Amino acid sequence: MMNVAYVKMDYLKNPAGLTRMPQLSWVIQSENERECYQRAYQVQLRLMTEGKGIVFDTGKVYSQESAHVFLNDPGLVLEPARKYEIRVRVWTTAGHGEKVSDYSPWEWFITGLTDPAWLTGDFISAETEKDNEKFNATLIRGEFQIQGEIQEAYAYTTALGLYQYELNGHRVGTDELAPGWTSYHKRLCYQTWDIKPYLHPGANVLGAWVGAGWYKGKMGFLGRINNYGKQTAFWAHLVIRYTDGRIQHVCTDSSFKGSDSPVTFSDIYNGETYDARMEQENWCIPGFDDSAWRPVQIVNWDKKTLVSQPGCHVTHMDTVKAKDLLITPEGDTVIDFGQNMAGWVHIRAKGQEGAVFEIQCFEVLDAHGNVYTDNLRGARQTIRYICKDDREFSWHPRFTFQGFRYGKIISLGCDPAQAEITAWAIHSNMEPAGVFSCSNPDLNQLQHNILWSMKSNFIDIPTDCPQRNERVGWTGDAQIFCPTATYLMNTYTFFSKWLLDVAADQTPEGGVPHIVPDLISGHEQNDWLLSQGTHSAAAWGDVAVMNPWTLYMAYGDREILWQQYESMKKWIDFMHTHATDHIWNYRLQFGDWVALDAKPGSYFGATPNDLTCTAYYAHSTEIFSKICRILGKDREAEEYHALYKDILKTFRERFIDENGHMTVRTQTAHIIALYFHLVPEKYRPVVSKDLVHLLQKENGHLVTGFVGTPYFCYALSDNGYVKEAYDLLLKDDFPSWLYQVKMGATTIWEHWDGIRPDGSMWSPDMNSFNHYAYGAVGSWMYHVLAGLSACEDAPGYQQFLVYPRPGGRLNWARTAYNSVYGEISVYWEIKKNMKDKKAPALLVLQIHIPVNTTAKIRLYQCRNIVKTDGIIFNRQLSEPEASVGSGTYEVIYEMKEEVDQ
Ligand code: BGC
């Protein structure tokens, strides 16, 4: 049986708000068939309504491509505000002959406001000038008539601030913290939902809650308010199509009215207060008497900024039950949810009129088991609910989120037995991609912690941390974590959206801000750090080139390279302009941020900026020249390749001596020189040996920061030191990844010594316990330990490498990865001969390769292949290799003794 399992559009199932024909991909499944490839496909498109006739049919197209398929037909123009359906069938070949599949089930998508003339409607506000510095949420309502039978109806909505909306008292959609955070004055996302189910003949009400959020609330460590404007506002455009062909547009305008809401305070960092006594029953039902409501004000806003949100809406994703209720030595009552996360505490309880429920969220207990909130800095993280009567309520905040594992109960307005308090984790809704497990439970916990730090910090933008008064899109953090993130979840949509803001916020000269969306440029005067420069730091600014490249490798999609081309080019040119004799360094550099070889009290690691900057300059330029080649820009490819060669030459002259040693004796200098291939081939053994010595000097511990840490294990394992890479990964005393695990961490810490062995803490001014940056080691565990990685020749896992390098006394490891072509799995297990201790251990390798992909298999430390399962290996190589198409295979080989079993 061969079939098309599912079709995705722009990486998503059933996307809404598309403004162009989506890119298509589909997954073909074929049981018991090996080496199966697609030969041809056929795509059909129909409008959901109007007799469901086919509006477009590709016919049989001979093509092997089952991902990144565009229907490029000038006749195919999508109508705005429509639901289309699509289906696919394929012809495949496995050996001889051709087979055809059935059509896949129809999958729908909804179009956005493709016609600019439809971007009408006013941004309306229930706030007035006197509310400029107030952070309560407001309500907005307006009535409209439905006259006739509805065929289809969609709402396009957004806000200056954060919003939720209702139709006739029913909340529409599952979006949280919409419209997300973009560089609002350049790009403001609208959300699209099918609203037909909420409408009825006669009078209907559209109502919205609007809060301050990132737009107007206090944001950034500079503590500024009104970063984008002083007045929140709501915008909506409903498109209602009747069966008789009429189209009705309902748009926000001055006929709407506004009021205060029960949300009397709401702020991203500080939390939210909800006073249920201010609820107005039936305010979103037709006929409600809104005579006491005030007229809305119209806020001027350029509608050209409106763009459709591409997907990955922030959503409530997990519910975590309380694990424990503690009374601390200081007498506080604390709920322990057992997992650090970002989201809300949800309360279901019964109180009395005026009873108060108040909880402060925080991450860790101190050495004595007391509540520790110092590391939250200015963020109060406190939520408050005031009851209006003795009926049961179910509540969590709307326009804020907290980073927490614990909740300190400041006030519980009822008997504890009558309250059900849970934790709701929220994050951008991305499809899970990779799973990882192995025989070492501590490594499994480390992966768990990495995943939860990702969940906690992928809240519409990639943030550094979710708890203190920061939570901003630090570019360096997002750059170093991106490869790991793409193993864990499908990040294409998430990152490609954010990269548009990276491009939008670049300086005219091409400099890349330290945080995106950029809140700090122009406001840095009073900050000790930022006064030295608010953009363009090595490893941070390189996000502009490295993240598109990482996405291209993981998804094989040139679109991201086209989309970011100008931004990438500008960044390289910026470095070029500011380099002197190919050594690049510029104003404020974070260097090997928070490395342990920093001077006491400093955040800046010991590796000099000239080295880190020039290494990144070389690496990004090399990648960019490859990108130019991929995009067919051969002239630019040559030009930037020549530039890369010049930078490389300078780097070598300056940082590698005549005997092949690095002139800078830090771990990080060696790591990036090796990992970025800046060391001449003949000196790689020297530099890698030196790195091992530097590691031994620290008793096997890393002292690296943001720049060196992500690549430490790679720099070792790629240069013959697999055992040393495992030793490093498995260290569990301070400083190490597993030290945190042993200390009970459930997410990744910002500092190696966030909590020291004696229980004391790193300075509260920068001590997050939920910072994914050091979780960047996660990619090594997938790539080297489990042995799965994408290949540059045919990226997106169209071709992939299966090359597990067992070690670290692990008995087995397993990974499964949901690629654009379907699920890949790799499992290895070491089988020792219990009867004959001298007999070589066997490595059993089981692989599943999806249809239309090819795996390159390489056997690490293989002495003799025992079972090939039909795969033809090149045994001439020191490590036998084979290339093989789809199917499930088992290979068994005898291992050399060198492996650390
Ligand atoms: C953030 C980091 C960030 C750094 C750069 C910190 O405050 O939390 O993760 O990259 O600043 O200076």
mmCIF file of N, CA and C in Angstrom, residues 603-696:
data_model
loop_
_atom_site.group_PDB
_atom_site.id
_atom_site.type_symbol
_atom_site.label_atom_id
_atom_site.label_comp_id
_atom_site.label_asym_id
_atom_site.label_seq_id
_atom_site.Cartn_x
_atom_site.Cartn_y
_atom_site.Cartn_z
ATOM 1 N N TYR A 603 31.028 39.945 33.033
ATOM 2 C CA TYR A 603 30.233 39.041 32.194
ATOM 3 C C TYR A 603 30.978 38.651 30.915
ATOM 4 N N PHE A 604 32.101 39.336 30.667
ATOM 5 C CA PHE A 604 32.776 39.159 29.382
ATOM 6 C C PHE A 604 33.887 38.119 29.489
ATOM 7 N N GLY A 605 33.737 37.018 28.760
ATOM 8 C CA GLY A 605 34.732 35.950 28.785
ATOM 9 C C GLY A 605 36.113 36.426 28.327
ATOM 10 N N ALA A 606 37.143 35.561 28.498
ATOM 11 C CA ALA A 606 38.531 35.976 28.265
ATOM 12 C C ALA A 606 38.930 36.016 26.788
ATOM 13 N N THR A 607 38.144 35.416 25.917
ATOM 14 C CA THR A 607 38.528 35.396 24.491
ATOM 15 C C THR A 607 38.370 36.806 23.904
ATOM 16 N N PRO A 608 39.453 37.347 23.306
ATOM 17 C CA PRO A 608 39.370 38.741 22.840
ATOM 18 C C PRO A 608 38.348 38.934 21.716
ATOM 19 N N ASN A 609 37.765 40.110 21.709
ATOM 20 C CA ASN A 609 36.731 40.404 20.709
ATOM 21 C C ASN A 609 37.249 40.335 19.279
ATOM 22 N N ASP A 610 38.483 40.750 19.066
ATOM 23 C CA ASP A 610 39.023 40.682 17.698
ATOM 24 C C ASP A 610 38.897 39.261 17.161
ATOM 25 N N LEU A 611 39.129 38.300 18.028
ATOM 26 C CA LEU A 611 39.085 36.908 17.577
ATOM 27 C C LEU A 611 37.638 36.441 17.357
ATOM 28 N N THR A 612 36.774 36.644 18.348
ATOM 29 C CA THR A 612 35.393 36.156 18.172
ATOM 30 C C THR A 612 34.724 36.877 16.999
ATOM 31 N N CYS A 613 34.947 38.176 16.920
ATOM 32 C CA CYS A 613 34.301 38.941 15.835
ATOM 33 C C CYS A 613 34.798 38.467 14.466
ATOM 34 N N THR A 614 36.103 38.320 14.329
ATOM 35 C CA THR A 614 36.644 37.971 13.010
ATOM 36 C C THR A 614 36.271 36.536 12.642
ATOM 37 N N ALA A 615 36.227 35.658 13.649
ATOM 38 C CA ALA A 615 35.820 34.270 13.375
ATOM 39 C C ALA A 615 34.385 34.247 12.838
ATOM 40 N N TYR A 616 33.503 34.984 13.492
ATOM 41 C CA TYR A 616 32.115 35.020 13.016
ATOM 42 C C TYR A 616 32.001 35.711 11.657
ATOM 43 N N TYR A 617 32.794 36.744 11.489
ATOM 44 C CA TYR A 617 32.793 37.473 10.213
ATOM 45 C C TYR A 617 33.155 36.502 9.086
ATOM 46 N N ALA A 618 34.195 35.710 9.316
ATOM 47 C CA ALA A 618 34.612 34.729 8.299
ATOM 48 C C ALA A 618 33.497 33.703 8.074
ATOM 49 N N HIS A 619 32.973 33.184 9.162
ATOM 50 C CA HIS A 619 31.985 32.110 9.047
ATOM 51 C C HIS A 619 30.713 32.590 8.328
ATOM 52 N N SER A 620 30.203 33.730 8.732
ATOM 53 C CA SER A 620 28.979 34.233 8.086
ATOM 54 C C SER A 620 29.226 34.550 6.617
ATOM 55 N N THR A 621 30.426 35.076 6.318
ATOM 56 C CA THR A 621 30.725 35.417 4.916
ATOM 57 C C THR A 621 30.811 34.147 4.077
ATOM 58 N N GLU A 622 31.394 33.106 4.646
ATOM 59 C CA GLU A 622 31.482 31.841 3.910
ATOM 60 C C GLU A 622 30.063 31.307 3.629
ATOM 61 N N ILE A 623 29.229 31.332 4.658
ATOM 62 C CA ILE A 623 27.854 30.851 4.465
ATOM 63 C C ILE A 623 27.147 31.694 3.409
ATOM 64 N N PHE A 624 27.340 33.007 3.518
ATOM 65 C CA PHE A 624 26.639 33.886 2.572
ATOM 66 C C PHE A 624 27.082 33.623 1.133
ATOM 67 N N SER A 625 28.360 33.342 0.939
ATOM 68 C CA SER A 625 28.791 33.073 -0.444
ATOM 69 C C SER A 625 28.154 31.768 -0.945
ATOM 70 N N LYS A 626 27.990 30.796 -0.049
ATOM 71 C CA LYS A 626 27.300 29.553 -0.457
ATOM 72 C C LYS A 626 25.843 29.849 -0.816
ATOM 73 N N ILE A 627 25.244 30.719 -0.023
ATOM 74 C CA ILE A 627 23.839 31.063 -0.282
ATOM 75 C C ILE A 627 23.695 31.730 -1.647
ATOM 76 N N CYS A 628 24.630 32.637 -1.958
ATOM 77 C CA CYS A 628 24.587 33.304 -3.269
ATOM 78 C C CYS A 628 24.641 32.254 -4.373
ATOM 79 N N ARG A 629 25.493 31.262 -4.184
ATOM 80 C CA ARG A 629 25.624 30.202 -5.197
ATOM 81 C C ARG A 629 24.299 29.449 -5.333
ATOM 82 N N ILE A 630 23.697 29.115 -4.211
ATOM 83 C CA ILE A 630 22.432 28.353 -4.235
ATOM 84 C C ILE A 630 21.344 29.148 -4.953
ATOM 85 N N LEU A 631 21.378 30.469 -4.777
ATOM 86 C CA LEU A 631 20.347 31.294 -5.403
ATOM 87 C C LEU A 631 20.711 31.668 -6.837
ATOM 88 N N GLY A 632 21.792 31.100 -7.329
ATOM 89 C CA GLY A 632 22.176 31.362 -8.726
ATOM 90 C C GLY A 632 22.835 32.709 -8.902
ATOM 91 N N LYS A 633 23.277 33.333 -7.812
ATOM 92 C CA LYS A 633 23.937 34.633 -7.920
ATOM 93 C C LYS A 633 25.440 34.382 -7.948
ATOM 94 N N ASP A 634 25.900 33.913 -9.081
ATOM 95 C CA ASP A 634 27.287 33.446 -9.165
ATOM 96 C C ASP A 634 28.313 34.555 -8.982
ATOM 97 N N ARG A 635 27.988 35.725 -9.524
ATOM 98 C CA ARG A 635 28.958 36.831 -9.394
ATOM 99 C C ARG A 635 29.164 37.189 -7.924
ATOM 100 N N GLU A 636 28.038 37.305 -7.193
ATOM 101 C CA GLU A 636 28.134 37.621 -5.761
ATOM 102 C C GLU A 636 28.812 36.478 -5.006
ATOM 103 N N ALA A 637 28.519 35.247 -5.443
ATOM 104 C CA ALA A 637 29.118 34.097 -4.762
ATOM 105 C C ALA A 637 30.644 34.195 -4.842
ATOM 106 N N GLU A 638 31.145 34.536 -6.035
ATOM 107 C CA GLU A 638 32.610 34.676 -6.212
ATOM 108 C C GLU A 638 33.149 35.801 -5.336
ATOM 109 N N GLU A 639 32.433 36.918 -5.414
ATOM 110 C CA GLU A 639 32.882 38.112 -4.685
ATOM 111 C C GLU A 639 32.992 37.827 -3.180
ATOM 112 N N TYR A 640 31.957 37.212 -2.621
ATOM 113 C CA TYR A 640 31.972 36.985 -1.170
ATOM 114 C C TYR A 640 32.880 35.805 -0.795
ATOM 115 N N HIS A 641 33.077 34.910 -1.740
ATOM 116 C CA HIS A 641 34.007 33.832 -1.459
ATOM 117 C C HIS A 641 35.427 34.405 -1.369
ATOM 118 N N ALA A 642 35.724 35.335 -2.273
ATOM 119 C CA ALA A 642 37.048 35.973 -2.238
ATOM 120 C C ALA A 642 37.222 36.741 -0.929
ATOM 121 N N LEU A 643 36.155 37.398 -0.505
ATOM 122 C CA LEU A 643 36.217 38.129 0.769
ATOM 123 C C LEU A 643 36.465 37.146 1.919
ATOM 124 N N TYR A 644 35.740 36.047 1.878
ATOM 125 C CA TYR A 644 35.919 35.020 2.918
ATOM 126 C C TYR A 644 37.376 34.560 2.974
ATOM 127 N N LYS A 645 37.941 34.310 1.800
ATOM 128 C CA LYS A 645 39.343 33.845 1.750
ATOM 129 C C LYS A 645 40.290 34.870 2.384
ATOM 130 N N ASP A 646 40.007 36.143 2.111
ATOM 131 C CA ASP A 646 40.857 37.197 2.687
ATOM 132 C C ASP A 646 40.725 37.231 4.210
ATOM 133 N N ILE A 647 39.493 37.100 4.678
ATOM 134 C CA ILE A 647 39.288 37.143 6.144
ATOM 135 C C ILE A 647 39.995 35.935 6.772
ATOM 136 N N LEU A 648 39.830 34.802 6.105
ATOM 137 C CA LEU A 648 40.434 33.570 6.614
ATOM 138 C C LEU A 648 41.947 33.716 6.721
ATOM 139 N N LYS A 649 42.523 34.293 5.678
ATOM 140 C CA LYS A 649 43.976 34.476 5.654
ATOM 141 C C LYS A 649 44.406 35.358 6.834
ATOM 142 N N THR A 650 43.671 36.435 6.994
ATOM 143 C CA THR A 650 43.993 37.354 8.094
ATOM 144 C C THR A 650 43.833 36.653 9.441
ATOM 145 N N PHE A 651 42.744 35.905 9.571
ATOM 146 C CA PHE A 651 42.495 35.198 10.841
ATOM 147 C C PHE A 651 43.672 34.281 11.156
ATOM 148 N N ARG A 652 44.108 33.555 10.147
ATOM 149 C CA ARG A 652 45.203 32.604 10.361
ATOM 150 C C ARG A 652 46.503 33.321 10.724
ATOM 151 N N GLU A 653 46.774 34.397 9.991
ATOM 152 C CA GLU A 653 48.015 35.134 10.277
ATOM 153 C C GLU A 653 48.005 35.681 11.697
ATOM 154 N N ARG A 654 46.837 36.130 12.090
ATOM 155 C CA ARG A 654 46.754 36.828 13.367
ATOM 156 C C ARG A 654 46.608 35.871 14.561
ATOM 157 N N PHE A 655 45.865 34.775 14.356
ATOM 158 C CA PHE A 655 45.491 33.974 15.529
ATOM 159 C C PHE A 655 46.065 32.552 15.545
ATOM 160 N N ILE A 656 46.861 32.213 14.504
ATOM 161 C CA ILE A 656 47.475 30.877 14.522
ATOM 162 C C ILE A 656 48.978 31.063 14.275
ATOM 163 N N ASP A 657 49.812 30.538 15.159
ATOM 164 C CA ASP A 657 51.245 30.798 14.990
ATOM 165 C C ASP A 657 51.881 29.802 14.009
ATOM 166 N N GLU A 658 53.182 29.952 13.811
ATOM 167 C CA GLU A 658 53.844 29.166 12.761
ATOM 168 C C GLU A 658 53.884 27.672 13.081
ATOM 169 N N ASN A 659 53.626 27.311 14.340
ATOM 170 C CA ASN A 659 53.586 25.877 14.683
ATOM 171 C C ASN A 659 52.164 25.331 14.740
ATOM 172 N N GLY A 660 51.239 26.175 14.364
ATOM 173 C CA GLY A 660 49.848 25.700 14.313
ATOM 174 C C GLY A 660 49.100 25.855 15.626
ATOM 175 N N HIS A 661 49.664 26.568 16.587
ATOM 176 C CA HIS A 661 48.946 26.793 17.842
ATOM 177 C C HIS A 661 48.148 28.088 17.764
ATOM 178 N N MET A 662 47.033 28.114 18.469
ATOM 179 C CA MET A 662 46.268 29.361 18.540
ATOM 180 C C MET A 662 47.060 30.346 19.404
ATOM 181 N N THR A 663 47.036 31.617 18.990
ATOM 182 C CA THR A 663 47.764 32.610 19.793
ATOM 183 C C THR A 663 46.970 32.996 21.040
ATOM 184 N N VAL A 664 45.689 32.664 21.038
ATOM 185 C CA VAL A 664 44.856 32.944 22.214
ATOM 186 C C VAL A 664 44.568 31.606 22.889
ATOM 187 N N ARG A 665 44.938 31.500 24.154
ATOM 188 C CA ARG A 665 44.871 30.186 24.796
ATOM 189 C C ARG A 665 43.581 30.003 25.592
ATOM 190 N N THR A 666 42.450 30.239 24.979
ATOM 191 C CA THR A 666 41.187 29.969 25.679
ATOM 192 C C THR A 666 40.484 28.797 24.993
ATOM 193 N N GLN A 667 39.628 28.138 25.736
ATOM 194 C CA GLN A 667 38.854 27.034 25.141
ATOM 195 C C GLN A 667 38.046 27.555 23.957
ATOM 196 N N THR A 668 37.378 28.679 24.159
ATOM 197 C CA THR A 668 36.489 29.192 23.112
ATOM 198 C C THR A 668 37.238 29.521 21.822
ATOM 199 N N ALA A 669 38.435 30.095 21.941
ATOM 200 C CA ALA A 669 39.203 30.427 20.733
ATOM 201 C C ALA A 669 39.432 29.160 19.910
ATOM 202 N N HIS A 670 39.795 28.079 20.588
ATOM 203 C CA HIS A 670 40.064 26.823 19.881
ATOM 204 C C HIS A 670 38.777 26.239 19.299
ATOM 205 N N ILE A 671 37.716 26.307 20.089
ATOM 206 C CA ILE A 671 36.451 25.699 19.647
ATOM 207 C C ILE A 671 35.954 26.344 18.354
ATOM 208 N N ILE A 672 35.893 27.681 18.353
ATOM 209 C CA ILE A 672 35.302 28.285 17.144
ATOM 210 C C ILE A 672 36.249 28.199 15.952
ATOM 211 N N ALA A 673 37.554 28.256 16.220
ATOM 212 C CA ALA A 673 38.492 28.116 15.093
ATOM 213 C C ALA A 673 38.311 26.736 14.450
ATOM 214 N N LEU A 674 38.121 25.716 15.275
ATOM 215 C CA LEU A 674 37.916 24.363 14.723
ATOM 216 C C LEU A 674 36.546 24.231 14.080
ATOM 217 N N TYR A 675 35.509 24.635 14.814
ATOM 218 C CA TYR A 675 34.146 24.390 14.341
ATOM 219 C C TYR A 675 33.833 25.190 13.069
ATOM 220 N N PHE A 676 34.383 26.395 12.991
ATOM 221 C CA PHE A 676 34.144 27.221 11.793
ATOM 222 C C PHE A 676 35.159 26.911 10.671
ATOM 223 N N HIS A 677 35.964 25.884 10.873
ATOM 224 C CA HIS A 677 36.952 25.472 9.862
ATOM 225 C C HIS A 677 37.913 26.597 9.496
ATOM 226 N N LEU A 678 38.377 27.282 10.503
ATOM 227 C CA LEU A 678 39.309 28.380 10.244
ATOM 228 C C LEU A 678 40.759 27.907 10.370
ATOM 229 N N VAL A 679 40.928 26.704 10.867
ATOM 230 C CA VAL A 679 42.274 26.161 11.078
ATOM 231 C C VAL A 679 42.688 25.383 9.828
ATOM 232 N N PRO A 680 43.906 25.640 9.303
ATOM 233 C CA PRO A 680 44.331 24.853 8.136
ATOM 234 C C PRO A 680 44.325 23.359 8.482
ATOM 235 N N GLU A 681 43.973 22.558 7.524
ATOM 236 C CA GLU A 681 43.842 21.104 7.724
ATOM 237 C C GLU A 681 45.038 20.529 8.492
ATOM 238 N N LYS A 682 46.245 20.962 8.081
ATOM 239 C CA LYS A 682 47.450 20.348 8.675
ATOM 240 C C LYS A 682 47.583 20.699 10.164
ATOM 241 N N TYR A 683 46.943 21.774 10.576
ATOM 242 C CA TYR A 683 47.076 22.157 11.990
ATOM 243 C C TYR A 683 45.901 21.708 12.858
ATOM 244 N N ARG A 684 44.922 21.103 12.244
ATOM 245 C CA ARG A 684 43.748 20.686 13.035
ATOM 246 C C ARG A 684 44.157 19.767 14.196
ATOM 247 N N PRO A 685 45.047 18.792 13.938
ATOM 248 C CA PRO A 685 45.441 17.932 15.070
ATOM 249 C C PRO A 685 46.089 18.733 16.208
ATOM 250 N N VAL A 686 46.889 19.744 15.839
ATOM 251 C CA VAL A 686 47.569 20.545 16.870
ATOM 252 C C VAL A 686 46.527 21.303 17.702
ATOM 253 N N VAL A 687 45.634 21.976 16.987
ATOM 254 C CA VAL A 687 44.663 22.826 17.692
ATOM 255 C C VAL A 687 43.701 21.968 18.519
ATOM 256 N N SER A 688 43.296 20.836 17.969
ATOM 257 C CA SER A 688 42.348 20.022 18.750
ATOM 258 C C SER A 688 43.045 19.406 19.967
ATOM 259 N N LYS A 689 44.317 19.046 19.791
ATOM 260 C CA LYS A 689 45.059 18.519 20.948
ATOM 261 C C LYS A 689 45.207 19.602 22.025
ATOM 262 N N ASP A 690 45.477 20.809 21.571
ATOM 263 C CA ASP A 690 45.588 21.925 22.523
ATOM 264 C C ASP A 690 44.271 22.131 23.264
ATOM 265 N N LEU A 691 43.173 21.973 22.522
ATOM 266 C CA LEU A 691 41.860 22.145 23.166
ATOM 267 C C LEU A 691 41.675 21.099 24.267
ATOM 268 N N VAL A 692 42.107 19.880 23.958
ATOM 269 C CA VAL A 692 41.979 18.817 24.965
ATOM 270 C C VAL A 692 42.833 19.161 26.188
ATOM 271 N N HIS A 693 44.020 19.717 25.938
ATOM 272 C CA HIS A 693 44.871 20.126 27.070
ATOM 273 C C HIS A 693 44.210 21.207 27.900
ATOM 274 N N LEU A 694 43.614 22.166 27.205
ATOM 275 C CA LEU A 694 42.942 23.252 27.939
ATOM 276 C C LEU A 694 41.794 22.704 28.782
ATOM 277 N N LEU A 695 41.170 21.682 28.251
ATOM 278 C CA LEU A 695 40.069 21.048 28.991
ATOM 279 C C LEU A 695 40.637 20.317 30.211
ATOM 280 N N GLN A 696 41.739 19.615 29.997
ATOM 281 C CA GLN A 696 42.351 18.876 31.128
ATOM 282 C C GLN A 696 42.811 19.836 32.216
#
